Coordinates of C-alpha atoms and ligand atoms in Angstrom, one line a residue:
M1 CA 77.2 110.3 188.4
R2 CA 74.6 107.5 188.2
I3 CA 76.0 104.2 186.5
S4 CA 74.5 100.8 185.8
I5 CA 76.7 98.0 185.2
I6 CA 75.4 95.0 183.1
G7 CA 76.8 91.7 184.1
S8 CA 78.3 91.1 187.7
G9 CA 81.2 88.7 187.1
Y10 CA 84.8 89.4 187.4
V11 CA 84.7 92.6 185.3
G12 CA 81.2 93.8 186.3
S13 CA 81.4 93.4 190.1
V14 CA 84.9 95.0 190.2
T15 CA 83.9 97.9 188.0
A16 CA 80.8 98.5 190.0
A17 CA 82.5 98.4 193.5
C18 CA 85.3 100.5 192.2
F19 CA 82.9 103.3 190.6
A20 CA 81.0 103.2 194.0
A21 CA 84.4 103.8 195.7
L22 CA 84.9 106.8 193.5
G23 CA 81.8 108.2 194.7
H24 CA 79.3 107.4 192.0
E25 CA 75.8 105.9 192.3
V26 CA 76.1 102.4 191.0
I27 CA 73.5 99.7 190.1
C28 CA 74.5 96.2 189.1
I29 CA 72.3 94.3 186.7
D30 CA 72.6 90.5 186.4
I31 CA 70.2 87.7 185.1
D32 CA 71.7 85.5 187.8
E33 CA 69.4 86.1 190.8
K34 CA 71.8 84.4 193.0
K35 CA 74.6 87.0 192.1
V36 CA 72.0 89.9 192.7
S37 CA 71.2 88.7 196.2
Q38 CA 74.9 87.9 197.0
I39 CA 75.8 91.6 196.1
N40 CA 72.8 93.0 198.0
D41 CA 74.0 91.1 201.1
G42 CA 77.4 92.8 200.6
Y43 CA 79.3 89.7 199.3
P44 CA 80.9 89.8 195.8
P45 CA 79.9 87.0 193.5
V46 CA 83.7 86.4 192.6
W47 CA 86.9 86.4 194.7
E48 CA 89.1 89.4 194.4
E49 CA 91.4 90.9 196.7
G50 CA 89.8 93.7 198.4
L51 CA 86.5 93.4 196.7
E52 CA 84.6 92.2 199.7
D53 CA 85.7 95.2 201.8
L54 CA 84.4 97.6 199.0
M55 CA 81.2 95.7 198.8
Q56 CA 80.5 95.9 202.5
K57 CA 81.3 99.6 202.5
H58 CA 79.1 100.7 199.7
V59 CA 76.3 98.2 199.3
G60 CA 73.0 99.8 200.4
K61 CA 74.6 103.2 200.2
N62 CA 75.6 103.9 196.6
L63 CA 75.7 100.4 195.4
I64 CA 72.9 97.9 194.8
A65 CA 72.0 95.0 192.5
T66 CA 69.0 94.1 190.5
S67 CA 67.8 92.0 187.6
D68 CA 65.4 94.7 186.4
Y69 CA 66.8 96.6 183.4
E70 CA 64.0 99.1 183.4
Y71 CA 64.7 100.2 187.0
A72 CA 68.4 100.3 186.5
V73 CA 68.3 102.3 183.3
Q74 CA 65.6 104.7 184.7
N75 CA 67.8 105.5 187.5
T76 CA 71.1 105.9 185.9
D77 CA 72.6 108.0 183.0
I78 CA 75.2 105.6 181.7
S79 CA 75.3 101.7 181.3
F80 CA 78.4 99.6 181.0
I81 CA 78.0 96.3 179.3
C82 CA 80.4 93.8 181.1
V83 CA 78.7 90.4 180.2
G84 CA 80.9 87.5 178.9
T85 CA 82.2 87.2 175.3
P86 CA 83.0 83.3 175.2
S87 CA 84.8 81.5 172.3
G88 CA 82.2 80.3 169.8
N89 CA 82.1 76.7 168.4
D90 CA 84.4 77.9 165.5
G91 CA 87.0 79.4 168.0
G92 CA 85.7 82.9 166.9
I93 CA 83.8 85.2 169.5
D94 CA 80.3 84.4 170.6
L95 CA 78.4 87.7 170.7
S96 CA 75.0 86.1 171.6
I97 CA 75.3 87.4 175.3
V98 CA 76.4 90.9 174.3
G99 CA 73.5 90.9 171.8
A100 CA 71.0 89.7 174.5
A101 CA 72.2 92.4 176.8
S102 CA 72.0 95.1 174.2
K103 CA 68.4 94.1 173.4
S104 CA 67.3 94.4 177.1
L105 CA 69.3 97.6 177.4
G106 CA 67.7 99.1 174.2
S107 CA 64.1 98.1 175.5
A108 CA 64.8 99.9 178.8
I109 CA 66.0 102.9 177.1
A110 CA 62.9 103.0 175.0
S111 CA 60.8 103.7 178.1
K112 CA 63.2 106.2 179.5
S113 CA 63.1 110.0 178.9
G114 CA 66.4 111.7 178.5
Y115 CA 69.7 110.9 177.0
H116 CA 71.6 107.6 178.1
V117 CA 75.1 106.5 177.3
V118 CA 75.9 102.9 176.4
V119 CA 79.6 101.7 177.0
V120 CA 80.8 98.4 175.9
K121 CA 83.4 97.2 178.5
S122 CA 83.2 93.5 177.5
T123 CA 86.2 92.5 175.2
V124 CA 84.6 92.4 171.7
V125 CA 86.2 92.0 168.2
P126 CA 86.8 95.3 166.2
G127 CA 83.5 96.6 164.9
T128 CA 81.2 95.1 167.4
T129 CA 80.4 98.2 169.3
E130 CA 79.2 100.0 166.1
D131 CA 78.0 97.2 164.0
V132 CA 76.2 94.9 166.5
V133 CA 75.6 96.8 169.8
L134 CA 74.7 100.2 168.3
P135 CA 72.2 98.9 165.8
L136 CA 70.5 96.6 168.4
I137 CA 70.1 99.6 170.8
E138 CA 68.6 101.6 167.9
E139 CA 66.3 98.9 167.1
Y140 CA 65.0 98.1 170.5
S141 CA 64.8 101.8 171.8
G142 CA 63.6 103.3 168.6
R143 CA 66.3 106.1 169.0
I144 CA 69.1 107.3 166.9
A145 CA 72.5 106.9 168.1
G146 CA 74.3 110.4 168.8
E147 CA 70.8 112.0 169.3
G148 CA 68.7 109.8 171.7
F149 CA 71.7 107.9 173.1
G150 CA 75.5 107.9 173.1
V151 CA 77.8 104.9 172.6
A152 CA 81.4 104.3 173.6
M153 CA 83.9 101.5 174.1
N154 CA 86.0 101.4 177.1
P155 CA 88.0 98.1 177.3
E156 CA 89.1 96.7 180.5
F157 CA 92.7 95.8 181.3
L158 CA 92.5 94.6 184.9
R159 CA 94.3 91.4 185.9
E160 CA 92.3 88.8 187.9
G161 CA 93.5 88.6 191.6
R162 CA 94.6 92.2 191.4
A163 CA 91.5 93.7 189.8
V164 CA 90.5 96.3 192.4
D165 CA 94.1 97.7 192.5
D166 CA 94.4 97.7 188.7
F167 CA 91.1 99.4 188.4
M168 CA 91.9 102.1 190.9
N169 CA 95.5 102.6 189.6
P170 CA 95.4 101.7 185.9
D171 CA 98.4 102.2 183.5
K172 CA 95.9 103.1 180.7
I173 CA 92.4 104.2 180.1
V174 CA 91.1 103.9 176.7
V175 CA 87.8 105.6 175.5
G176 CA 86.5 104.9 172.0
A177 CA 83.4 107.1 171.5
I178 CA 81.1 107.7 168.5
D179 CA 81.0 111.5 169.4
E180 CA 82.4 114.0 171.9
R181 CA 79.5 113.9 174.1
S182 CA 79.6 110.2 174.7
G183 CA 83.4 110.4 175.3
A184 CA 83.3 113.3 177.7
L185 CA 80.7 111.5 179.9
V186 CA 82.7 108.3 180.0
S187 CA 85.9 110.2 180.9
E188 CA 84.1 112.2 183.5
L189 CA 83.7 108.8 185.6
Y190 CA 87.3 108.5 185.7
R191 CA 88.1 112.1 186.9
D192 CA 89.5 111.1 190.2
V193 CA 91.7 108.3 188.8
D194 CA 95.3 109.4 188.1
C195 CA 95.6 108.1 184.6
E196 CA 96.0 109.6 181.1
I197 CA 93.0 108.9 178.9
T198 CA 93.5 107.7 175.4
Y199 CA 90.7 108.9 173.2
T200 CA 89.9 107.2 169.9
N201 CA 87.1 105.6 168.0
P202 CA 85.3 102.3 169.2
K203 CA 86.9 100.1 166.7
T204 CA 90.5 101.1 167.6
A205 CA 89.6 100.8 171.3
E206 CA 88.5 97.3 170.6
M207 CA 91.7 96.5 168.7
I208 CA 93.9 98.0 171.4
K209 CA 92.5 95.5 173.9
Y210 CA 93.1 92.5 171.7
T211 CA 96.5 93.5 170.6
N212 CA 97.4 94.1 174.3
N213 CA 96.4 90.6 175.2
S214 CA 97.7 88.9 172.1
L215 CA 101.1 90.5 172.7
L216 CA 101.2 89.3 176.3
A217 CA 100.1 85.8 175.3
T218 CA 102.8 85.9 172.6
K219 CA 105.5 86.7 175.1
I220 CA 104.5 83.8 177.3
S221 CA 104.4 81.3 174.4
F222 CA 107.9 82.7 173.2
A223 CA 109.3 82.4 176.7
N224 CA 107.9 78.8 176.8
E225 CA 109.3 77.9 173.4
I226 CA 112.7 79.1 174.4
G227 CA 112.2 77.4 177.8
N228 CA 111.5 74.1 176.1
I229 CA 114.8 74.5 174.0
C230 CA 116.7 75.6 177.0
K231 CA 115.5 72.5 178.9
K232 CA 116.8 70.2 176.2
L233 CA 120.1 72.0 176.2
G234 CA 120.5 71.9 180.0
I235 CA 120.3 75.7 180.2
D236 CA 118.3 77.6 182.9
T237 CA 115.9 79.7 180.8
Y238 CA 115.2 82.0 183.8
E239 CA 118.9 82.9 183.7
V240 CA 118.6 83.7 180.0
M241 CA 115.3 85.6 180.3
N242 CA 116.6 87.6 183.3
A243 CA 119.4 88.9 181.1
V244 CA 117.3 89.4 177.9
G245 CA 114.7 91.2 179.9
K246 CA 117.3 93.9 180.7
D247 CA 117.2 95.1 177.1
F248 CA 115.8 98.6 177.2
R249 CA 113.5 97.7 174.1
L250 CA 111.9 94.9 176.1
S251 CA 110.4 94.5 179.6
P252 CA 111.4 91.5 181.7
N253 CA 107.7 91.1 182.6
F254 CA 105.9 88.0 180.9
L255 CA 109.1 86.3 179.9
N256 CA 108.6 83.6 182.7
S257 CA 108.3 80.2 181.2
G258 CA 106.0 77.5 182.7
A259 CA 103.0 75.3 182.1
G260 CA 101.3 77.9 179.7
F261 CA 98.6 80.5 180.2
G262 CA 95.0 80.2 180.9
G263 CA 92.2 82.3 182.2
S264 CA 89.1 83.8 180.7
C265 CA 91.0 86.3 178.5
F266 CA 94.2 85.3 176.8
P267 CA 93.1 82.1 175.1
K268 CA 89.8 83.3 174.2
D269 CA 91.0 86.7 173.0
V270 CA 93.8 85.4 170.9
R271 CA 91.3 82.8 169.3
A272 CA 88.8 85.6 168.8
L273 CA 91.5 87.8 166.9
I274 CA 92.6 84.7 164.9
G275 CA 88.9 84.3 163.9
K276 CA 88.4 87.8 162.9
A277 CA 91.6 87.8 160.8
K278 CA 90.6 84.8 159.0
E279 CA 87.1 86.3 158.3
M280 CA 89.0 89.1 156.5
D281 CA 91.1 86.4 154.6
Y282 CA 94.2 86.8 156.5
Y283 CA 95.8 83.8 158.1
P284 CA 97.5 85.0 161.3
S285 CA 100.2 82.3 161.5
L286 CA 102.1 83.8 164.4
L287 CA 99.0 83.9 166.7
E288 CA 98.1 80.4 165.5
S289 CA 101.6 79.3 166.8
V290 CA 101.0 81.1 170.1
M291 CA 98.0 79.1 170.8
E292 CA 99.6 75.8 169.5
V293 CA 102.6 76.2 171.9
N294 CA 100.1 77.0 174.7
E295 CA 98.0 73.8 174.1
L296 CA 101.1 71.6 174.2
Q297 CA 102.8 73.3 177.1
P298 CA 100.9 71.7 180.0
L299 CA 101.3 68.3 178.6
Q300 CA 105.1 68.7 179.0
M301 CA 104.3 68.3 182.7
V302 CA 103.0 64.8 182.1
E303 CA 105.8 63.8 179.7
L304 CA 108.4 64.8 182.3
L305 CA 106.4 62.7 184.8
Q306 CA 106.4 59.7 182.5
E307 CA 110.1 60.1 181.9
K308 CA 110.5 59.1 185.6
I309 CA 107.3 57.1 186.1
P310 CA 106.4 55.5 182.6
D311 CA 103.3 53.6 183.5
L312 CA 101.0 56.0 185.6
S313 CA 98.2 53.4 186.0
G314 CA 97.2 53.1 189.7
K315 CA 99.7 55.8 190.7
T316 CA 98.5 58.7 192.9
I317 CA 99.5 62.1 191.6
S318 CA 99.1 65.2 193.7
V319 CA 98.3 68.3 191.6
L320 CA 98.8 71.4 193.6
G321 CA 96.9 74.3 192.1
L322 CA 93.7 74.4 190.1
A323 CA 93.1 78.1 189.5
F324 CA 94.6 79.6 186.3
K325 CA 96.9 81.5 188.2
G326 CA 97.4 82.4 191.8
N327 CA 95.2 84.7 193.8
T328 CA 92.0 83.8 192.0
D329 CA 89.3 81.1 192.2
D330 CA 89.0 81.2 188.4
I331 CA 89.6 78.0 186.7
R332 CA 88.7 79.0 183.1
E333 CA 91.3 77.5 180.7
S334 CA 93.4 76.7 183.7
R335 CA 96.3 74.6 182.5
S336 CA 95.7 72.2 185.3
I337 CA 92.6 70.9 183.3
P338 CA 94.4 69.3 180.4
V339 CA 97.0 67.9 182.8
I340 CA 94.3 66.3 185.0
K341 CA 92.5 65.0 182.0
K342 CA 95.6 63.3 180.7
L343 CA 96.6 61.9 184.1
L344 CA 93.1 60.3 184.2
E345 CA 93.4 59.0 180.7
L346 CA 96.6 57.3 181.7
G347 CA 95.0 55.6 184.6
A348 CA 96.5 57.8 187.5
E349 CA 94.5 58.8 190.6
V350 CA 94.5 62.5 191.1
K351 CA 94.5 64.2 194.5
T352 CA 94.5 67.9 194.4
Y353 CA 94.4 71.1 196.4
D354 CA 93.8 74.7 195.7
P355 CA 93.3 77.4 198.3
L356 CA 90.3 78.9 196.4
A357 CA 89.4 77.1 193.2
S358 CA 88.4 73.5 194.3
E359 CA 84.8 74.2 194.4
N360 CA 84.7 75.5 190.8
M361 CA 86.9 72.5 189.6
E362 CA 84.3 70.1 191.1
N363 CA 82.1 71.0 188.1
V364 CA 84.8 69.9 185.8
F365 CA 86.1 66.8 187.4
D366 CA 84.0 64.6 189.8
T367 CA 86.2 61.6 190.0
I368 CA 89.4 63.2 191.5
T369 CA 90.0 63.9 195.3
Y370 CA 89.9 67.5 196.5
C371 CA 91.9 67.9 199.6
E372 CA 91.7 70.5 202.3
S373 CA 95.4 71.2 202.3
S374 CA 98.7 70.6 200.4
V375 CA 99.8 68.1 203.2
E376 CA 96.7 66.1 202.6
S377 CA 97.2 66.1 198.9
L378 CA 100.7 65.2 199.0
R379 CA 100.5 62.5 201.6
D380 CA 101.3 59.0 200.1
A381 CA 101.5 60.5 196.5
D382 CA 103.9 58.9 194.0
A383 CA 104.7 62.4 192.5
C384 CA 103.5 66.0 192.7
L385 CA 102.9 68.4 189.9
I386 CA 102.8 72.2 190.8
M387 CA 100.4 73.9 188.4
T388 CA 99.6 77.3 190.0
E389 CA 101.8 79.9 191.5
W390 CA 100.2 80.2 194.9
D391 CA 102.7 81.5 197.5
E392 CA 101.9 78.9 200.0
F393 CA 103.2 76.3 197.6
R394 CA 106.7 77.9 197.9
D395 CA 107.6 76.3 201.3
L396 CA 106.6 72.8 201.2
D397 CA 109.8 70.9 201.9
E398 CA 108.5 69.0 205.0
A399 CA 105.2 68.4 203.3
F400 CA 107.0 66.8 200.3
S401 CA 108.6 64.2 202.6
L402 CA 105.0 62.8 203.2
M403 CA 104.9 61.6 199.7
K404 CA 105.4 57.9 198.9
G405 CA 107.7 58.9 195.9
N406 CA 110.0 61.8 195.8
L407 CA 109.4 63.4 192.4
V408 CA 108.3 67.1 192.4
I409 CA 107.7 68.6 188.9
D410 CA 107.4 72.5 189.2
G411 CA 105.2 74.1 186.3
R412 CA 105.6 77.6 187.8
H413 CA 109.1 78.2 189.0
L414 CA 108.0 78.3 192.5
I415 CA 110.3 75.9 194.4
D416 CA 113.9 76.8 195.2
P417 CA 115.5 73.3 194.7
E418 CA 118.7 74.4 196.8
A419 CA 116.2 74.8 199.8
L420 CA 114.9 71.2 199.5
S421 CA 116.0 68.3 201.4
T422 CA 118.1 65.9 199.4
E423 CA 115.6 63.1 199.1
I424 CA 113.4 65.3 196.8
E425 CA 114.0 64.8 193.1
Y426 CA 113.2 68.3 191.7
V427 CA 112.2 68.9 188.0
G428 CA 111.4 72.1 186.4
I429 CA 109.2 72.2 183.3
C430 CA 111.7 74.4 181.3
W431 CA 114.6 74.6 183.6
Ligands
NAD1 P1 81.8 86.7 183.8 O1 81.4 85.4 183.0 O2 82.5 86.4 185.0 O3 80.4 87.4 184.1 C1 79.6 87.9 183.2 C2 78.3 88.1 184.0 O4 77.2 88.5 183.1 C3 77.6 86.9 184.7 O5 77.4 87.2 186.1 C4 76.4 86.7 184.1 O6 75.3 86.1 184.9 C5 76.0 87.9 183.5 N1 75.0 88.1 182.4 C6 75.0 87.1 181.3 N2 74.1 87.6 180.5 C7 73.6 88.7 180.9 C8 72.4 89.6 180.6 N3 71.8 89.4 179.5 N4 72.1 90.6 181.3 C9 72.8 90.9 182.5 N5 73.8 90.2 182.9 C10 74.2 89.0 182.1 O7 82.7 87.3 182.8 P2 83.9 88.3 183.1 O8 85.1 87.5 183.2 O9 83.5 89.4 184.1 O10 84.1 89.0 181.6 C11 83.3 89.9 181.1 C12 83.9 90.5 179.8 O11 85.1 91.3 180.2 C13 84.4 89.5 178.8 O12 84.2 90.2 177.6 C14 85.8 89.4 179.1 O13 86.5 89.0 178.0 C15 86.2 90.9 179.6 N6 87.4 91.0 180.4 C16 87.5 90.1 181.4 C17 88.7 90.2 182.3 C18 88.8 89.3 183.4 O14 90.0 89.2 184.0 N7 87.9 88.3 183.7 C19 89.6 91.2 182.1 C20 89.3 92.2 181.0 C21 88.3 92.1 180.1

């Protein structure tokens, strides 16, 4: 089939490359000309395992990029909206980018002959596809939904860092369509993917995505709260959760305590659901608490640091890890941001290293030192905070000995304290 993908960020570029790998003809649309030319040169605009290989293989054959909506819509039968849906000033969802993309798409559909299907893949609050996107497409195309064009909602559940694999081997595909014709066309795209499709309406599809992310975020904040209590009791929370996770009604995944969750999805999506619930006059106290625990959690790292070094003024702190999790260059809502902010407020000097995310973080902090390696970051530091679960941080014993001080605070349960040389004072955030 012929598909256009609107927005070439994490979701858009992975969706485009994977649909191309599944044999479809794909056109990416982005308003960012830099991303368009990067893709046309065969390089993905974001880092994802396996994505560059796919782009190198398919760009110029069945995958191209453009900023021209008319060209893309004329030459495809189905368009996926994959643009960002950031938090608004009130914490609710900001749908202005989805609105702008819908208007451009509607105008392009107006000058096309033949049926076109519009699919929302961006994460949007329940009701958005039918109450925001659909009316804008009708207005700008001059057509009637269900007659001149089809509409569906197909949420994305990929995990950054493993996005290509998740797209090709999903555990669920959800298609919420306004009619059978739209739903059938969307599911046809996935015919070679080995996964059962859940068919529903757009509003339910939207809610499935929010519920999924809110439950995962809740598990993490729950594990962190239990972890904080365990820490005070001198209990290893990982031992507790390993046993708890064996309960057949639970799963052991996402029960790992640490410095909290970040990324472009969990914080934003939980906030958006909170905002939507409040709009309906419902106060979601559990979800509010999930966010509150997550805001406080990274600061536990600094509190533990100050228990050992009360005055941080003039001290050099090595922060290892800037990405919100391992295997990505994404720093959105990374828990290292509030930690670095706090360290700077307290007068510390920050030396940091991340294998992929330093360049992105330079836009957030321009007064900290970005090192080329863990060794460089650790050299002469008074203490080290581990903020991201990069594999290469697991085995730093010798590098730790280059520090001036000997304190290592682990926010991700990465280090095996038994394997460390005795001079290192190891502290786990929740264990
Ligand atoms: P992103 O910010 O990385 O990418 C969005 C892209 O859209 C950018 O390249 C931007 O230039 C482009 N864009 C903006 N306005 C446009 C317009 N009018 N026309 C065409 N392109 C335009 O965002 P992302 O992380 O890929 O997320 C996209 C959506 O998918 C969000 O709703 C997000 O919540 C959801 N989602 C993200 C993930 C994830 O892991 N990142 C996972 C599942 C769902």
